[in-house]
Coordinates of C-alpha atoms in Angstrom, one line a residue:
Chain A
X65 CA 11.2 -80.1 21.2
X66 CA 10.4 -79.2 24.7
X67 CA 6.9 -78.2 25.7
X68 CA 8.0 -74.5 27.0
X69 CA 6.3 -71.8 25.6
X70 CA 8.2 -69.7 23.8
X71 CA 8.3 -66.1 24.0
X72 CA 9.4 -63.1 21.7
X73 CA 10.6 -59.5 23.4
X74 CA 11.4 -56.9 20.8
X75 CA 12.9 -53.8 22.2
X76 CA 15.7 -51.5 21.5
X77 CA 16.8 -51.3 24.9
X78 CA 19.2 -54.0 25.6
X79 CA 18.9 -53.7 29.6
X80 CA 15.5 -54.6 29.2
X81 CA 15.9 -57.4 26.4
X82 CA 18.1 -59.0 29.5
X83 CA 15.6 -58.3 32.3
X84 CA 13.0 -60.0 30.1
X85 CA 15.2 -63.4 28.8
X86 CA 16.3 -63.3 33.0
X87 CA 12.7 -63.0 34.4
X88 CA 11.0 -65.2 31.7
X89 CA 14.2 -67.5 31.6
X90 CA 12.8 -68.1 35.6
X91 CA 9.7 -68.4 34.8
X92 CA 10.0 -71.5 32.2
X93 CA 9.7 -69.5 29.2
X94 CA 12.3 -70.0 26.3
X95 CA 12.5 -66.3 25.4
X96 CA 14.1 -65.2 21.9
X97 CA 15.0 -61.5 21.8
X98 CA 15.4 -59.0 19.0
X99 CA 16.4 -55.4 18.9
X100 CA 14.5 -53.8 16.4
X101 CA 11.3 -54.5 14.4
X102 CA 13.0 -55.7 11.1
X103 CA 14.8 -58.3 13.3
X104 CA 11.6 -59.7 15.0
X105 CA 9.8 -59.8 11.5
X106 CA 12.6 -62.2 9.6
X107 CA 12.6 -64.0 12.9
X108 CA 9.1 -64.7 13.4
X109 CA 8.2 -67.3 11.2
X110 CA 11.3 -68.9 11.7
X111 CA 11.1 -69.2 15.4
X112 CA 7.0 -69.0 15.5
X113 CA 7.0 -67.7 19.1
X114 CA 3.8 -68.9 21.1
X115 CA 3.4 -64.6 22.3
X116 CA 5.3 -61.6 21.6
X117 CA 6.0 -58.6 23.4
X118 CA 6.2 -55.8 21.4
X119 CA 8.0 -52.3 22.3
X120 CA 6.2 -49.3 20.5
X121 CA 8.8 -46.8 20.5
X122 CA 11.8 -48.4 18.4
X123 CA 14.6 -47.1 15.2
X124 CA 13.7 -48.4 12.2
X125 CA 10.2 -49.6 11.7
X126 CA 7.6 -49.3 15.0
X127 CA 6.1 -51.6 17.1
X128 CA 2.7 -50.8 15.7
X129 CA 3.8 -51.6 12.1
X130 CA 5.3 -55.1 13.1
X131 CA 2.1 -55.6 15.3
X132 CA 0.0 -55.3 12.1
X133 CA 2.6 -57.5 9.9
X134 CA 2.7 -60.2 12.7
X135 CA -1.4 -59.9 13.2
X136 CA -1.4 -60.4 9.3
X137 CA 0.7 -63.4 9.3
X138 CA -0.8 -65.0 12.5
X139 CA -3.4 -63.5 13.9
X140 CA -4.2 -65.9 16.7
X141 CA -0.8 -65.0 18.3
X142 CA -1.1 -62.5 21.0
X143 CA 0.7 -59.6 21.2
X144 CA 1.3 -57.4 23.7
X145 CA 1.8 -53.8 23.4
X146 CA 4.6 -52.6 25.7
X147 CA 5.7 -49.3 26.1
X148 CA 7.1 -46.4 28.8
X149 CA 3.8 -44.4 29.2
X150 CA 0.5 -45.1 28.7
X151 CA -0.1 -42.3 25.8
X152 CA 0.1 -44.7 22.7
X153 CA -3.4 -46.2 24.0
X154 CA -4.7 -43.3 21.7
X155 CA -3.5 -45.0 18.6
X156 CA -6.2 -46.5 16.9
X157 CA -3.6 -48.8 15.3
X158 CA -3.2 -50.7 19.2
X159 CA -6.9 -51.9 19.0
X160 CA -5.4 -54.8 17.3
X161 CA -3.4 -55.5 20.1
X162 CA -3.8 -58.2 22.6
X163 CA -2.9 -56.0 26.0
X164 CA -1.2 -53.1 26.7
X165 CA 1.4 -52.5 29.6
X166 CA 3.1 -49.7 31.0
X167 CA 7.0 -50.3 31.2
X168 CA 7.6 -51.3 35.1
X169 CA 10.8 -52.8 37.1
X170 CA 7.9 -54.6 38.9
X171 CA 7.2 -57.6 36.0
X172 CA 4.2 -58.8 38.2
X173 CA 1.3 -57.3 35.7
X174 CA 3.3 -58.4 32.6
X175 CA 3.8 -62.4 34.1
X176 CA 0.1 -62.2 34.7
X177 CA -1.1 -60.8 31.2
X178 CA 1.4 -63.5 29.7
X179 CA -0.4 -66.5 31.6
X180 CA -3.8 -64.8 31.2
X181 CA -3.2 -65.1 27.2
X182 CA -1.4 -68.2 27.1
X183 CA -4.2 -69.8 29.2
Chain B
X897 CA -5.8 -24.5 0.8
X898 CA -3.8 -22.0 2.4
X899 CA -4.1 -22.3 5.9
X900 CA -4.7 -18.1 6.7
X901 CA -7.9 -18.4 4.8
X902 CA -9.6 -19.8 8.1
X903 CA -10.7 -17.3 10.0
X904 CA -11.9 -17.9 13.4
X905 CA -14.4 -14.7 13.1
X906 CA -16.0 -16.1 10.0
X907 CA -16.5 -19.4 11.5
X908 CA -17.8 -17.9 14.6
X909 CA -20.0 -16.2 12.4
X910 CA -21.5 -19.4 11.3
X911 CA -22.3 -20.4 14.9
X912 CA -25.6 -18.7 14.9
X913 CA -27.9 -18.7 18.4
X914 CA -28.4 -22.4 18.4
X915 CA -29.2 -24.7 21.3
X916 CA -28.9 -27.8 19.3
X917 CA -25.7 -28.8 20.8
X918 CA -24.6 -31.3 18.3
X919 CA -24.7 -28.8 15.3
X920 CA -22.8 -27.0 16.9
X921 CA -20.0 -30.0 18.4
X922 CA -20.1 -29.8 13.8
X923 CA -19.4 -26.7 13.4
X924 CA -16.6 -27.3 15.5
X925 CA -14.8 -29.6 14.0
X926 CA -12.9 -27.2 11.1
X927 CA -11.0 -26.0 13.9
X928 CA -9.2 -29.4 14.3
X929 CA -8.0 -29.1 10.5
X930 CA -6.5 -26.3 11.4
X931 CA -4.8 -26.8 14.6
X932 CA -3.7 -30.4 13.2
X933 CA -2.6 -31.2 9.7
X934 CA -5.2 -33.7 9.1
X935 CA -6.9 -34.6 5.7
X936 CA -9.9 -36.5 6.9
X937 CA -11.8 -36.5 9.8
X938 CA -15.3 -39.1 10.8
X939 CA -17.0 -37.9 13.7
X940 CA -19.2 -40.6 16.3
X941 CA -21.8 -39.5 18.6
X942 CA -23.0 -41.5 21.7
X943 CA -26.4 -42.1 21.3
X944 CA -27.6 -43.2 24.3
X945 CA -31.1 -44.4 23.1
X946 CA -28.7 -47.0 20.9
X947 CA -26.2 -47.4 23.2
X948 CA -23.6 -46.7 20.3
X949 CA -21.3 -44.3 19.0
X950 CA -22.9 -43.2 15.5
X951 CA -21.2 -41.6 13.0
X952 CA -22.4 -38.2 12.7
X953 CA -20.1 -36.8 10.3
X954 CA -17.1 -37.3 7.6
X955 CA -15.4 -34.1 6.5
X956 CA -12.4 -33.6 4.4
X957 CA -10.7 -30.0 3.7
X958 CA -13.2 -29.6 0.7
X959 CA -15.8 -30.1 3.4
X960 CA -14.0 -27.4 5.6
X961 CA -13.6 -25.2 3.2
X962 CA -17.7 -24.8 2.0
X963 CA -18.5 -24.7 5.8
X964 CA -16.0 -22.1 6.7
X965 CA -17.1 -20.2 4.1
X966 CA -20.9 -20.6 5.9
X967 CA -22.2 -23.0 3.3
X968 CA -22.5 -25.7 5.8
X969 CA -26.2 -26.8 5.3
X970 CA -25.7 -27.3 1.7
X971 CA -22.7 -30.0 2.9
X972 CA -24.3 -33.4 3.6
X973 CA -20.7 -35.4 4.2
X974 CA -22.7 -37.9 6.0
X975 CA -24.2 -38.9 2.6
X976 CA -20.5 -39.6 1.7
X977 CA -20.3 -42.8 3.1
X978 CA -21.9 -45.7 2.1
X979 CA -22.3 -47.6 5.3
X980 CA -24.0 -46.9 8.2
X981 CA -21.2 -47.0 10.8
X982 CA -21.5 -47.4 14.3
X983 CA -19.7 -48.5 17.3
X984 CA -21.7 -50.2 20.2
X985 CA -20.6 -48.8 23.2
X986 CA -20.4 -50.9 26.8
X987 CA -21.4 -48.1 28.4
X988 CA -21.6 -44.6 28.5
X989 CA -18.7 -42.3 29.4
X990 CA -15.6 -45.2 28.7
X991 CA -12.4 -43.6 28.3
X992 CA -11.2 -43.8 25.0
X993 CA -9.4 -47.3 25.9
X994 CA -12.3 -49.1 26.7
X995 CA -13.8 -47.6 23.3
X996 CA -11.4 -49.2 21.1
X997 CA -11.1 -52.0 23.3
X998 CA -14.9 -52.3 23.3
X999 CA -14.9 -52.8 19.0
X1000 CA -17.2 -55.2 19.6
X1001 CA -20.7 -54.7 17.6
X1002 CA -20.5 -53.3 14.2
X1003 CA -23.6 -52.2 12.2
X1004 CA -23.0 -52.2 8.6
X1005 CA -25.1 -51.1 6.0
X1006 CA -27.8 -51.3 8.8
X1007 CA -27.9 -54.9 9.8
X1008 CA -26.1 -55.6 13.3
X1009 CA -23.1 -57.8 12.5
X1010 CA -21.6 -58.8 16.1
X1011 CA -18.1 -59.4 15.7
X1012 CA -15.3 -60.3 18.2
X1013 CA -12.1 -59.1 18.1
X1014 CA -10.7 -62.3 16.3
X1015 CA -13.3 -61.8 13.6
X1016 CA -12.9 -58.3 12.9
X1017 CA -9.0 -59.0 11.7
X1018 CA -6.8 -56.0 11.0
X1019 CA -7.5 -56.5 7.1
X1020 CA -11.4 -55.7 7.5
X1021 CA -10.8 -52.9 10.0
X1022 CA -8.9 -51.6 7.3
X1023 CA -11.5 -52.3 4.3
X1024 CA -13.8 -50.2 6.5
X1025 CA -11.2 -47.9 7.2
X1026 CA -10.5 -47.7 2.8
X1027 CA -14.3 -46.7 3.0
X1028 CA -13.3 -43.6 4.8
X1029 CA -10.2 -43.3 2.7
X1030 CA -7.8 -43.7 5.3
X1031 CA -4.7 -45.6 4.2
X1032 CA -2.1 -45.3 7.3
X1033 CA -2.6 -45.1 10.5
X1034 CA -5.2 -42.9 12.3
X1035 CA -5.8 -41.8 15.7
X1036 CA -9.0 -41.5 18.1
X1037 CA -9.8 -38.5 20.0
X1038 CA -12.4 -38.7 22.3
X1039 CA -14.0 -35.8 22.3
X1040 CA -15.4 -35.0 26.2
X1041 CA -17.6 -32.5 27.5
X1042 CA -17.2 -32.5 31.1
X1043 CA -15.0 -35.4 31.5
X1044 CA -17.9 -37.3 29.9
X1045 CA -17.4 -38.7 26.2
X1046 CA -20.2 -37.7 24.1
X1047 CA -18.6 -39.1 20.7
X1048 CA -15.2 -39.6 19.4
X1049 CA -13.4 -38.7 16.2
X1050 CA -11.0 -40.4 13.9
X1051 CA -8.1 -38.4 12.6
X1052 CA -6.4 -39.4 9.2
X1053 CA -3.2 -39.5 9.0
X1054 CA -2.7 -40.1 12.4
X1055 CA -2.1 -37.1 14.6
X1056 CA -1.1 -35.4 18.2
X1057 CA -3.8 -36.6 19.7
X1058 CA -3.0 -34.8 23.1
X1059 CA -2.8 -31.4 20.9
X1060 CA -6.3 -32.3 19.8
X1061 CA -7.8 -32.8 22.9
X1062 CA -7.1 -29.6 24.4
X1063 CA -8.9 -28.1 22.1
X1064 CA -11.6 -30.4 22.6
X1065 CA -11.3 -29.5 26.0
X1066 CA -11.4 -26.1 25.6
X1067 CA -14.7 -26.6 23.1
X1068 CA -16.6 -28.3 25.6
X1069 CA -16.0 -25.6 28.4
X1070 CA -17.5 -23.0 25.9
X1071 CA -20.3 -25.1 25.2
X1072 CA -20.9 -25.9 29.1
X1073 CA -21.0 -22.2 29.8
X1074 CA -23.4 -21.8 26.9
X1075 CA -25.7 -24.3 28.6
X1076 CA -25.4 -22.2 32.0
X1077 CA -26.4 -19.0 29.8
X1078 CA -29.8 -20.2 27.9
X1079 CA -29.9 -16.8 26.5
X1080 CA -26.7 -16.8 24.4
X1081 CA -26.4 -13.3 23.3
X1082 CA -23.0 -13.2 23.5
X1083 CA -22.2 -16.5 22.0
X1084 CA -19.5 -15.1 19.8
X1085 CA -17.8 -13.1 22.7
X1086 CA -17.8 -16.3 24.8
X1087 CA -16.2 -18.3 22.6
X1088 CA -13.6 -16.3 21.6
X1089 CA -12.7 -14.5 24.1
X1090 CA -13.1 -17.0 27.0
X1091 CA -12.3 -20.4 25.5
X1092 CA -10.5 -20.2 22.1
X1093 CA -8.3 -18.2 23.6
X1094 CA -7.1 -20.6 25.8
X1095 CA -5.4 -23.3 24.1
X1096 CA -2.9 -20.9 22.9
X1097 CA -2.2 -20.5 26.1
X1098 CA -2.1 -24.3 26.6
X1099 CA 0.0 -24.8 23.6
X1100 CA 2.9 -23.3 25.3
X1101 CA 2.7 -25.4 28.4
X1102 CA 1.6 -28.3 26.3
X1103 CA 5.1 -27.9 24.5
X1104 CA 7.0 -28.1 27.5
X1105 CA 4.9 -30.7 28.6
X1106 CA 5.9 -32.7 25.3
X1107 CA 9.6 -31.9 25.8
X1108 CA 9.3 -33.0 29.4
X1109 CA 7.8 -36.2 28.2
X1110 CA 10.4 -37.3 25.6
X1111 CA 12.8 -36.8 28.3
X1112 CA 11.0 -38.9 31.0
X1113 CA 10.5 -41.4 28.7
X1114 CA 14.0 -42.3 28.2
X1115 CA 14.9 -42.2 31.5
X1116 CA 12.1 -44.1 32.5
X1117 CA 13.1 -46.8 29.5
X1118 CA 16.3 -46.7 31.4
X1119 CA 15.7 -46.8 34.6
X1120 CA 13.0 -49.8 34.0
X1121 CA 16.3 -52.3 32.7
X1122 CA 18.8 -50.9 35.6
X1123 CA 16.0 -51.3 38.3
X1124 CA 15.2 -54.7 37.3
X1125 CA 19.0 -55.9 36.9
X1126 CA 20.0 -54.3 39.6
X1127 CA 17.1 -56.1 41.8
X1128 CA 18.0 -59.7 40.2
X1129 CA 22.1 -58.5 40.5
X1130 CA 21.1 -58.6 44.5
X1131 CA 20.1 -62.2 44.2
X1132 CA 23.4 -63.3 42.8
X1133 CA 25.8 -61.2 44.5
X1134 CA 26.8 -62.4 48.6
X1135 CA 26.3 -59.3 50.8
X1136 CA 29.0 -58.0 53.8
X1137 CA 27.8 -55.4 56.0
X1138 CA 29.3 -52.9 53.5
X1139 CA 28.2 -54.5 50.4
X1140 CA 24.9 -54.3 51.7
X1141 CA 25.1 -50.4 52.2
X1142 CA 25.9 -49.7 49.1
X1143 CA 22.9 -52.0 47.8
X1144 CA 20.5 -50.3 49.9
X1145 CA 21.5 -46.9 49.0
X1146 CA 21.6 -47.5 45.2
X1147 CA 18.5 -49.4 45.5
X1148 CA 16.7 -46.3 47.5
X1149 CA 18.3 -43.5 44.8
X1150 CA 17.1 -45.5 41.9
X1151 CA 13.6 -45.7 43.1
X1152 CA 13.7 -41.8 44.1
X1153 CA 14.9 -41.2 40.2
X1154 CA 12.0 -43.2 39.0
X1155 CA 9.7 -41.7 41.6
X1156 CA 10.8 -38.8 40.3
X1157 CA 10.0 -39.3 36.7
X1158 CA 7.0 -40.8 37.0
X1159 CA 6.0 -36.9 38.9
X1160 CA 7.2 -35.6 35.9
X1161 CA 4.9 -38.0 33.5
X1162 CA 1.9 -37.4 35.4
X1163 CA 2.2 -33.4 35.0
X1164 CA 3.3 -33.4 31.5
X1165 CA -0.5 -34.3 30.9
X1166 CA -0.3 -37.0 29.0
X1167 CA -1.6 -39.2 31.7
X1168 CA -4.9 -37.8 30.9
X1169 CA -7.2 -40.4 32.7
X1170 CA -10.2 -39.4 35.3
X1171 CA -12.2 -42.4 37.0
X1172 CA -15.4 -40.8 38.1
X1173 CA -17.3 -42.0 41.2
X1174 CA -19.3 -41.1 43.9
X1175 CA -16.9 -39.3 46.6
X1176 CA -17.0 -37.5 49.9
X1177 CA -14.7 -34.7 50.1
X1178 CA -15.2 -35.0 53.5
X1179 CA -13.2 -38.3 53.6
X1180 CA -10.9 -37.6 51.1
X1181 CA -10.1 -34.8 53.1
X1182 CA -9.7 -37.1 55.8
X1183 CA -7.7 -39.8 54.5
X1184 CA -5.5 -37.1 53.1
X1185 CA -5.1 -35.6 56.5
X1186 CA -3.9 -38.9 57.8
X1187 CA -1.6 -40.0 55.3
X1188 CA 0.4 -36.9 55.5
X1189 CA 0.5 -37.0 59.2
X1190 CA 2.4 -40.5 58.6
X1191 CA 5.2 -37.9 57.1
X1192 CA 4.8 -35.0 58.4
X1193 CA 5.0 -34.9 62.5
X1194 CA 4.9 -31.3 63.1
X1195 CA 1.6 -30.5 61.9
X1196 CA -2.1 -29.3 63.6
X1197 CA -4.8 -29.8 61.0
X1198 CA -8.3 -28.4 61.9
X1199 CA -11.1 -29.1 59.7
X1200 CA -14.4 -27.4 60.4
X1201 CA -17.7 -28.5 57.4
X1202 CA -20.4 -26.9 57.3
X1203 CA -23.7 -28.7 57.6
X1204 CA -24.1 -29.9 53.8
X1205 CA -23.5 -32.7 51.3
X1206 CA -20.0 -33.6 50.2
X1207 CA -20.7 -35.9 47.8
X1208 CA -20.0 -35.2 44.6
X1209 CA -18.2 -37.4 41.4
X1210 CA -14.8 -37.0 41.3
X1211 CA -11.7 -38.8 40.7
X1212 CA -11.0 -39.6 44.0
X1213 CA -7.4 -40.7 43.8
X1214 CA -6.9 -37.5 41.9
X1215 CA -8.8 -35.4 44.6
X1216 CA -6.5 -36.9 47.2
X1217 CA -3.5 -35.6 45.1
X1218 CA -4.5 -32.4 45.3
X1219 CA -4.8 -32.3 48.9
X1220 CA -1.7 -34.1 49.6
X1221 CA 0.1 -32.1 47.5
X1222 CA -1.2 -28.8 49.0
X1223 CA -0.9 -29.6 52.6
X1224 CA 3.0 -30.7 51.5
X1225 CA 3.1 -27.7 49.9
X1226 CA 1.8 -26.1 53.2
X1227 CA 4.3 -27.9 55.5
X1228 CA 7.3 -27.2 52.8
X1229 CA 7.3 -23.7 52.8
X1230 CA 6.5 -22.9 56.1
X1231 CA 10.1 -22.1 57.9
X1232 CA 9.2 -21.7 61.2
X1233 CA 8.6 -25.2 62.6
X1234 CA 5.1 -25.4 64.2
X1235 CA 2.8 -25.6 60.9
X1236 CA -1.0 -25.4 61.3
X1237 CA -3.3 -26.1 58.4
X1238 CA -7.1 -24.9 58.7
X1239 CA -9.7 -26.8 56.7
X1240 CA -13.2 -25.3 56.0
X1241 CA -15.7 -26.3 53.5
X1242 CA -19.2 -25.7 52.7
X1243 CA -21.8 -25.9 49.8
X1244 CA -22.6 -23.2 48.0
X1245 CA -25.0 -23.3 45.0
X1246 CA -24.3 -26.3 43.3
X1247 CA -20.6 -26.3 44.4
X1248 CA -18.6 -27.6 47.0
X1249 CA -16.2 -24.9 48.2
X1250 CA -12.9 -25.9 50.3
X1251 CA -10.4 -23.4 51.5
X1252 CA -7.1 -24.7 52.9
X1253 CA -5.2 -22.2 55.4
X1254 CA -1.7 -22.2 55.9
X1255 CA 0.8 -20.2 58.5
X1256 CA 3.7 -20.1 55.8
X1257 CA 3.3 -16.5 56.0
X1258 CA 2.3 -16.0 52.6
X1259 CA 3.6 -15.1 48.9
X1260 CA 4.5 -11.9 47.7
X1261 CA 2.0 -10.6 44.6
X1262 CA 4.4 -11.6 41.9
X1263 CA 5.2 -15.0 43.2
X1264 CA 1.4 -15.8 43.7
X1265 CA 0.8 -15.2 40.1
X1266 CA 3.3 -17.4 39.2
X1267 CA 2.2 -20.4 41.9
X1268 CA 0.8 -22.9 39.5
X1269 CA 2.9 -22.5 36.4
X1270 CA 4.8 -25.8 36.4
X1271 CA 8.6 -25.4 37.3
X1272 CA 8.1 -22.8 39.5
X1273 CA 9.2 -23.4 42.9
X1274 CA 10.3 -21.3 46.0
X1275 CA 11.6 -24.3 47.5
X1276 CA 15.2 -25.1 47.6
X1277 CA 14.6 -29.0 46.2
X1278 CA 11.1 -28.4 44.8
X1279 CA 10.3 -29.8 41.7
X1280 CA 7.6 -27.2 40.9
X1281 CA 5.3 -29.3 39.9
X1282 CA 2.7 -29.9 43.2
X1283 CA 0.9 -27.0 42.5
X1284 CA 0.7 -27.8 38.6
X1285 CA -0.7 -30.6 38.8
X1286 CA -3.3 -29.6 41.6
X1287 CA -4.5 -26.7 39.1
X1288 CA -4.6 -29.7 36.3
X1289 CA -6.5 -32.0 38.5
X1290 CA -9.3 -29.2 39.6
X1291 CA -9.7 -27.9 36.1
X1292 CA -10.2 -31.7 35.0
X1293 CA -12.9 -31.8 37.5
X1294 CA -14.3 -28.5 35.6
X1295 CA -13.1 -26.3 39.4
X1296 CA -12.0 -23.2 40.3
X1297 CA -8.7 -22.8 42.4
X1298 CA -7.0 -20.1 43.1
X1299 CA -4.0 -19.1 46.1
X1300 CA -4.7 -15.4 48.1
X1301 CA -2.8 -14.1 50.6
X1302 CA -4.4 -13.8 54.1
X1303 CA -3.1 -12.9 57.6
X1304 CA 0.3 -15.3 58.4
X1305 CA -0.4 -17.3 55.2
X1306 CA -2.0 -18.4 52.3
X1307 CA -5.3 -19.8 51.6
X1308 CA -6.1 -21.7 48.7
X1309 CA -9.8 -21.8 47.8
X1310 CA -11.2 -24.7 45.8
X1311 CA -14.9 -25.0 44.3
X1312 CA -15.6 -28.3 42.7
X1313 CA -19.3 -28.5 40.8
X1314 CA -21.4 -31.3 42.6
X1315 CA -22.9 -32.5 39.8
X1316 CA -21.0 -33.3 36.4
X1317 CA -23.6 -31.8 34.1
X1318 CA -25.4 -33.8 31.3
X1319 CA -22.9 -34.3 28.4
X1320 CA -26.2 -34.0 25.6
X1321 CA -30.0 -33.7 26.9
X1322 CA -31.1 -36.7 24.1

């Protein structure tokens, strides 16, 4: 076993699933992707991801669901709420949530949150 | 309950001449069953001797229904709920972000129980959430009277919480005007006829506002993967002269698409944040003034204030907006080359007034009517949505604006209240 961390992105959009495992890939992380929510769940315990970054908007079951089924399983692993536009803030259900991010090309904010929770 | 049974003229009825504002933020809350298919609703009020949100209220339709049909003294909800239930707040005024953000001291059944986030684990937030009996997700509204939050609600089953708001919005106008007029004869008249009638209004806009939204949102999800890929595709890929053209082009297009729909995000309102803070319009105007001229060549700016304070709390990123996107505006639709903007602003009772003077040459009647509706443009690549969000912007801010034709152009006049007024006199 190596000592990277390991990372989890769930989202449906596959051009970001590779921008992710790319940028993180750089970074040092060893990044496990999944395209929907059911995926990430059965995956989760198997892999046991140090973080996850969690898309809101996904087919199937949300991002706010898994967030609640992964916070029951492990709570100590943060998540972090990822999503086009700031609106699901509103949704009490995010409190649980580690961070929240606002989709960007610029990965700057993300890297830092990731480190900042990491520590 | 059939929904028709609510009638807005019995509930104003119920609304007698009071001056206790929080009884009547209550009797308010019906309408939000109504305009949003919720089954449960707790109410919290900042108290700012506490420094806490309290719950004030719990209603369910039952609830609604006695107090709609005026028996709302006899309808202690409060005494519904077991626990005494109250958020501590970090400070007054958070958005509602920082309120669920700032879960952080929890009184139950009295006794202060400080909690972190890693204690309060989503299986407790939702015992105390059974209590309520909610058993899905819910949603926050803050609830705002001029821009400040005085309390928040929870919704169950989790609702349009946008939707909400603009009703909330609308609410706490009504009740601002109500604490201009001390004498509130006319209460009734007010409400309905000033306020209430207003959302409908919004709901249209709002609904094109949502539309636009689903839209930018896939674009944006998009365009966030292509602009990444496309940024690391540049690392890999060894550039010619020609190559290189390409690259630079796509690269510029891609960020005008993105510019683009982030413009369209910020108008379809659901960007909905204002960070107050002491600001001069003076340099705002100022800053604004230079920025454009970085764009903008062909353009005289005179700005002539009146002896006066220009301070005032405002957003002032926001405020900038507005003037950049009316001297743009300005500049745009003038056709004849040499553009001059005028600038004057004074004080005038409590509100900063700033008129901004074009030579465009004007509007005629029927266009000016239409100038802030979003989409509208005169402009042959206009988006039509400067003057949208300006209007937005200066209503947030609880302003006036509005566009008049004057010799060789058009003026439009701005008055911004100095002072946010007191969201509760406690």
């Amino acid at each position: 076993m190596s000592d990277k961390k390991k990372i989890m992105v769930v989202d449906d959009e596959e051009a970001i699933r590779m921008l992710y495992e790319e940028e993180f890939d750089d970074e040092g992380y060893n990044v496990v992707s999944c395209s929907n929510g059911n995926e990430a769940l059965e995956r989760f315990e198997e892999e046991k991801p140090d973080i996850v970054i969690l898309d809101i908007a996904m087919p199937g079951i949300s991002g706010l669901e898994v967030l609640s089924k992964i916070k029951e399983k492990s709570p100590k692993t943060p998540v972090i709420m990822s999503t086009a536009y700031s609106h699901y803030k509103d949704d009490f259900y995010t409190y649980v949530a580690d961070a929240y991010i606002v989709k960007s090309p610029d990965l700057t904010e993300l890297k830092d949150k990731i480190k900042e929770l990491l520590g | 309950m059939n929904k028709s049974e609510f009638s807005l003229e019995r509930f104003l009825n119920i609304i007698n001449h009071q001056s206790d504002l929080l009884s009547l933020y209550l009797k308010a809350l019906p309408f939000f069953f109504y305009k949003c298919d919720i089954d449960k609703l707790v109410f919290f009020k900042y108290s700012r001797r506490k420094k806490c949100y309290d719950i004030k209220i719990g209603l369910d339709k039952g609830d609604v229904y006695r107090i709609t049909q005026g028996q709302f003294e006899n309808c202690d909800t409060k005494a519904l709920f077991k626990s005494d239930f109250n958020i501590k707040a970090r400070s007054f005024g958070s958005s509602c972000n920082d309120v669920i953000r700032s879960f952080v001291s929890i009184y139950i059944d009295g006794n202060v129980k400080r909690v972190m986030k890693e204690d309060l684990p989503f299986s407790k937030l939702k015992k105390m959430f059974d209590s309520f009996g909610f058993n899905g997700p819910v949603s926050l509204a803050p609830f705002r009277s001029r821009r400040e939050m005085v309390g928040f609600m929870l919704l169950y089953p989790s609702c349009d919480v946008k939707k909400i708001e603009l009703y909330i919005e609308a609410f706490g106008c009504a009740l601002d005007k109500l604490k201009l007029s001390k004498y509130s004869e006319n209460l009734e008249q007010l409400l309905s006829d000033y306020e209430m009638s207003k959302p409908n209004e919004h709901d249209r806009v709002y609904q094109l506002g949502k539309t636009t939204m689903v839209i930018a949102h896939e674009i944006k999800n998009a365009l966030v993967g292509i602009i990444g890929l496309f940024k690391k595709l540049g690392d890999y890929v060894e550039r010619d002269e020609k190559s290189e053209k390409y690259y630079t082009l796509i690269d510029s297009q891609l960020k005008r698409l993105y510019n683009f729909v982030i413009d369209v995000n910020n108008f379809s309102k659901l960007k909905d944040d204002i960070n107050l803070s002491d600001v001069n319009i003076a340099d705002v105007i100022d800053d604004s003034i230079e920025m454009i001229s970085a764009f903008y060549k062909n353009v005289t700016f005179s700005v002539s204030l009146d002896k006066g304070n220009y301070e005032l709390m405002a957003d002032k990123e926001q405020l900038q907006q507005v003037f950049l996107n009316l001297f743009k505006n300005s500049i745009e639709a003038n056709s004849k080359g040499k553009v001059r903007i005028d600038i004057f602003a004074k004080e005038e009772k409590g509100f900063l007034v700033v008129k901004i003077r074009d030579n465009s040459g004007g509007l005629d009647e029927e266009k000016l009517k239409k100038i802030t509706e979003p989409f509208f443009t005169t402009k042959h690549y206009g988006t039509g949505l400067g003057l949208s969000v300006v209007y937005d912007i200066i209503k947030k801010h609880n302003g006036f604006i509005k566009f008049v034709n004057v010799p060789g152009g058009l003026e439009c006049i701005i008055k911004l209240p100095v002072n946010l007024m007191e969201g509760e006199n406690e």
